[in-house]
Amino acid sequence: MTTVTARVPAKINLQLAVGPLRPDGYHDLVTVFHAISLADEVTVSRAEADTVTVSGEGAEQVPAGKDNLALRAVSALRAVTAVRGTGPSGPDAPAGVAVTISKRIPVAAGLAGGSADAAAALVACNELWRAGLSQQDLCEVAAGVGSDVAFAVLGGTAVGRGRGERLTPALVAPARYHWVLAFADGQLPTPAVYGTLDRLRGASRVMAPELSAELMSALRAGDARRLGQALGNDLQAPAISMFPALRKTLTAGREFGALGALVSGSGPTCLFLARSASHATDLAVALSGAGVCRSVTRATGPAPGAAVIPPQPR
Ligand code: C5P
């Protein structure tokens, strides 16, 4: 096989509880990740050297060099497979990879789009090189690439601890939730939002983060109404303080009957839980008509993690 494409979901955080700043510059988290149907596609093929090409939503804002998270994932997997003796091998096998990313997940939007692309690159190269790593092995490599990359490999709904990379799949009812995402006109860099949270907290003592029992119970029951009320995000206050227009977006969604309204991750995307597929459409139309965001889209969750897709007919 010379070309492999993987599809990978965006993530939202149903809960994001942020603990104290650690000595390594990260924060201890307890988070409930939820993968949604909004997805990027990443294609890899053998090449003389590693390259990356990006097209689609926000492509011009994605770094195209060695800083690209998907290329860092390729290097990390190459290092692991070299140790195992399962990587790109043989006299005819060029060690480089050409990565092509087709983006629908906006960049720096709180949806872990860069992490998603890294996860897709791992899954696709695992297939391209026939490296034979299990999903668990790939999650371990992913954890070294970024805090949200392992979840993009796993997908579904999962509890994340540590930096967010220590994952346990959540026990959930087989429900499908209907989300509306409101994309903002602008970006919020994740480190800056964490930094603002630390400043807002000042010298006050920060407790260890705790999983919301009510949120987990709502997920086990598959109860969208309870889920909507239990959504929570410690990064919402700092995101709003850096991007005050988000307050208006959240209020508008609540007024249009959303079961819950929340800033997604470090923002600035806002997410709204709808009662049904048709309510999601009504909500999306109302939000875009109200002029409180750049654009809106609907998505369902949970969605599967990064997976290879069959070659598309040309
Ligand atoms: O791991 P990742 O590169 O996605 O993290 C981006 C930045 O977000 C980190 O450099 C850090 O500033 C912040 N972060 C954090 N605590 C976490 C995850 C991320 O402070 N648990």
PDB file of N, CA, C and O in Angstrom, residues 74-87 133 137 140-141:
ATOM      1  N   VAL A  74       4.521  11.643  13.202  1.00  0.00           N
ATOM      2  CA  VAL A  74       5.206  10.723  12.282  1.00  0.00           C
ATOM      3  C   VAL A  74       6.593  10.384  12.830  1.00  0.00           C
ATOM      4  O   VAL A  74       6.997   9.215  12.874  1.00  0.00           O
ATOM      5  N   SER A  75       7.321  11.424  13.288  1.00  0.00           N
ATOM      6  CA  SER A  75       8.668  11.190  13.830  1.00  0.00           C
ATOM      7  C   SER A  75       8.606  10.303  15.071  1.00  0.00           C
ATOM      8  O   SER A  75       9.448   9.418  15.251  1.00  0.00           O
ATOM      9  N   ALA A  76       7.624  10.568  15.931  1.00  0.00           N
ATOM     10  CA  ALA A  76       7.505   9.781  17.173  1.00  0.00           C
ATOM     11  C   ALA A  76       7.227   8.313  16.846  1.00  0.00           C
ATOM     12  O   ALA A  76       7.818   7.398  17.441  1.00  0.00           O
ATOM     13  N   LEU A  77       6.363   8.069  15.867  1.00  0.00           N
ATOM     14  CA  LEU A  77       6.048   6.680  15.508  1.00  0.00           C
ATOM     15  C   LEU A  77       7.255   6.010  14.841  1.00  0.00           C
ATOM     16  O   LEU A  77       7.549   4.843  15.092  1.00  0.00           O
ATOM     17  N   ARG A  78       7.967   6.790  14.024  1.00  0.00           N
ATOM     18  CA  ARG A  78       9.154   6.238  13.351  1.00  0.00           C
ATOM     19  C   ARG A  78      10.175   5.790  14.402  1.00  0.00           C
ATOM     20  O   ARG A  78      10.780   4.723  14.285  1.00  0.00           O
ATOM     21  N   ALA A  79      10.342   6.615  15.450  1.00  0.00           N
ATOM     22  CA  ALA A  79      11.304   6.272  16.504  1.00  0.00           C
ATOM     23  C   ALA A  79      10.883   4.980  17.210  1.00  0.00           C
ATOM     24  O   ALA A  79      11.721   4.104  17.461  1.00  0.00           O
ATOM     25  N   VAL A  80       9.599   4.847  17.506  1.00  0.00           N
ATOM     26  CA  VAL A  80       9.122   3.653  18.222  1.00  0.00           C
ATOM     27  C   VAL A  80       9.248   2.412  17.331  1.00  0.00           C
ATOM     28  O   VAL A  80       9.706   1.354  17.768  1.00  0.00           O
ATOM     29  N   THR A  81       8.880   2.538  16.053  1.00  0.00           N
ATOM     30  CA  THR A  81       8.934   1.378  15.169  1.00  0.00           C
ATOM     31  C   THR A  81      10.375   0.980  14.869  1.00  0.00           C
ATOM     32  O   THR A  81      10.672  -0.195  14.663  1.00  0.00           O
ATOM     33  N   ALA A  82      11.292   1.967  14.871  1.00  0.00           N
ATOM     34  CA  ALA A  82      12.707   1.642  14.636  1.00  0.00           C
ATOM     35  C   ALA A  82      13.211   0.745  15.763  1.00  0.00           C
ATOM     36  O   ALA A  82      13.939  -0.226  15.533  1.00  0.00           O
ATOM     37  N   VAL A  83      12.818   1.061  16.992  1.00  0.00           N
ATOM     38  CA  VAL A  83      13.236   0.262  18.151  1.00  0.00           C
ATOM     39  C   VAL A  83      12.670  -1.147  18.029  1.00  0.00           C
ATOM     40  O   VAL A  83      13.337  -2.139  18.289  1.00  0.00           O
ATOM     41  N   ARG A  84      11.407  -1.238  17.578  1.00  0.00           N
ATOM     42  CA  ARG A  84      10.765  -2.549  17.454  1.00  0.00           C
ATOM     43  C   ARG A  84      11.165  -3.296  16.179  1.00  0.00           C
ATOM     44  O   ARG A  84      10.809  -4.459  16.002  1.00  0.00           O
ATOM     45  N   GLY A  85      11.798  -2.577  15.236  1.00  0.00           N
ATOM     46  CA  GLY A  85      12.154  -3.194  13.953  1.00  0.00           C
ATOM     47  C   GLY A  85      10.952  -3.409  13.045  1.00  0.00           C
ATOM     48  O   GLY A  85      10.937  -4.297  12.206  1.00  0.00           O
ATOM     49  N   THR A  86       9.906  -2.554  13.191  1.00  0.00           N
ATOM     50  CA  THR A  86       8.701  -2.727  12.368  1.00  0.00           C
ATOM     51  C   THR A  86       8.386  -1.516  11.504  1.00  0.00           C
ATOM     52  O   THR A  86       7.331  -1.444  10.905  1.00  0.00           O
ATOM     53  N   GLY A  87       9.276  -0.537  11.440  1.00  0.00           N
ATOM     54  CA  GLY A  87       8.982   0.717  10.740  1.00  0.00           C
ATOM     55  C   GLY A  87       9.183   0.602   9.252  1.00  0.00           C
ATOM     56  O   GLY A  87       9.207  -0.505   8.708  1.00  0.00           O
ATOM     57  N   LEU A 133       1.105  -1.727  15.433  1.00  0.00           N
ATOM     58  CA  LEU A 133       0.880  -1.279  16.814  1.00  0.00           C
ATOM     59  C   LEU A 133      -0.611  -1.372  17.138  1.00  0.00           C
ATOM     60  O   LEU A 133      -1.462  -1.078  16.288  1.00  0.00           O
ATOM     61  N   ASP A 137      -0.979   0.816  22.118  1.00  0.00           N
ATOM     62  CA  ASP A 137       0.393   1.258  21.792  1.00  0.00           C
ATOM     63  C   ASP A 137       0.362   2.656  21.165  1.00  0.00           C
ATOM     64  O   ASP A 137       1.175   3.526  21.503  1.00  0.00           O
ATOM     65  N   GLU A 140      -0.124   5.369  23.588  1.00  0.00           N
ATOM     66  CA  GLU A 140       1.094   5.690  24.356  1.00  0.00           C
ATOM     67  C   GLU A 140       2.005   6.619  23.559  1.00  0.00           C
ATOM     68  O   GLU A 140       2.538   7.585  24.101  1.00  0.00           O
ATOM     69  N   VAL A 141       2.179   6.334  22.278  1.00  0.00           N
ATOM     70  CA  VAL A 141       2.981   7.232  21.435  1.00  0.00           C
ATOM     71  C   VAL A 141       2.306   8.606  21.389  1.00  0.00           C
ATOM     72  O   VAL A 141       2.956   9.650  21.523  1.00  0.00           O
TER      73      VAL A 141
END
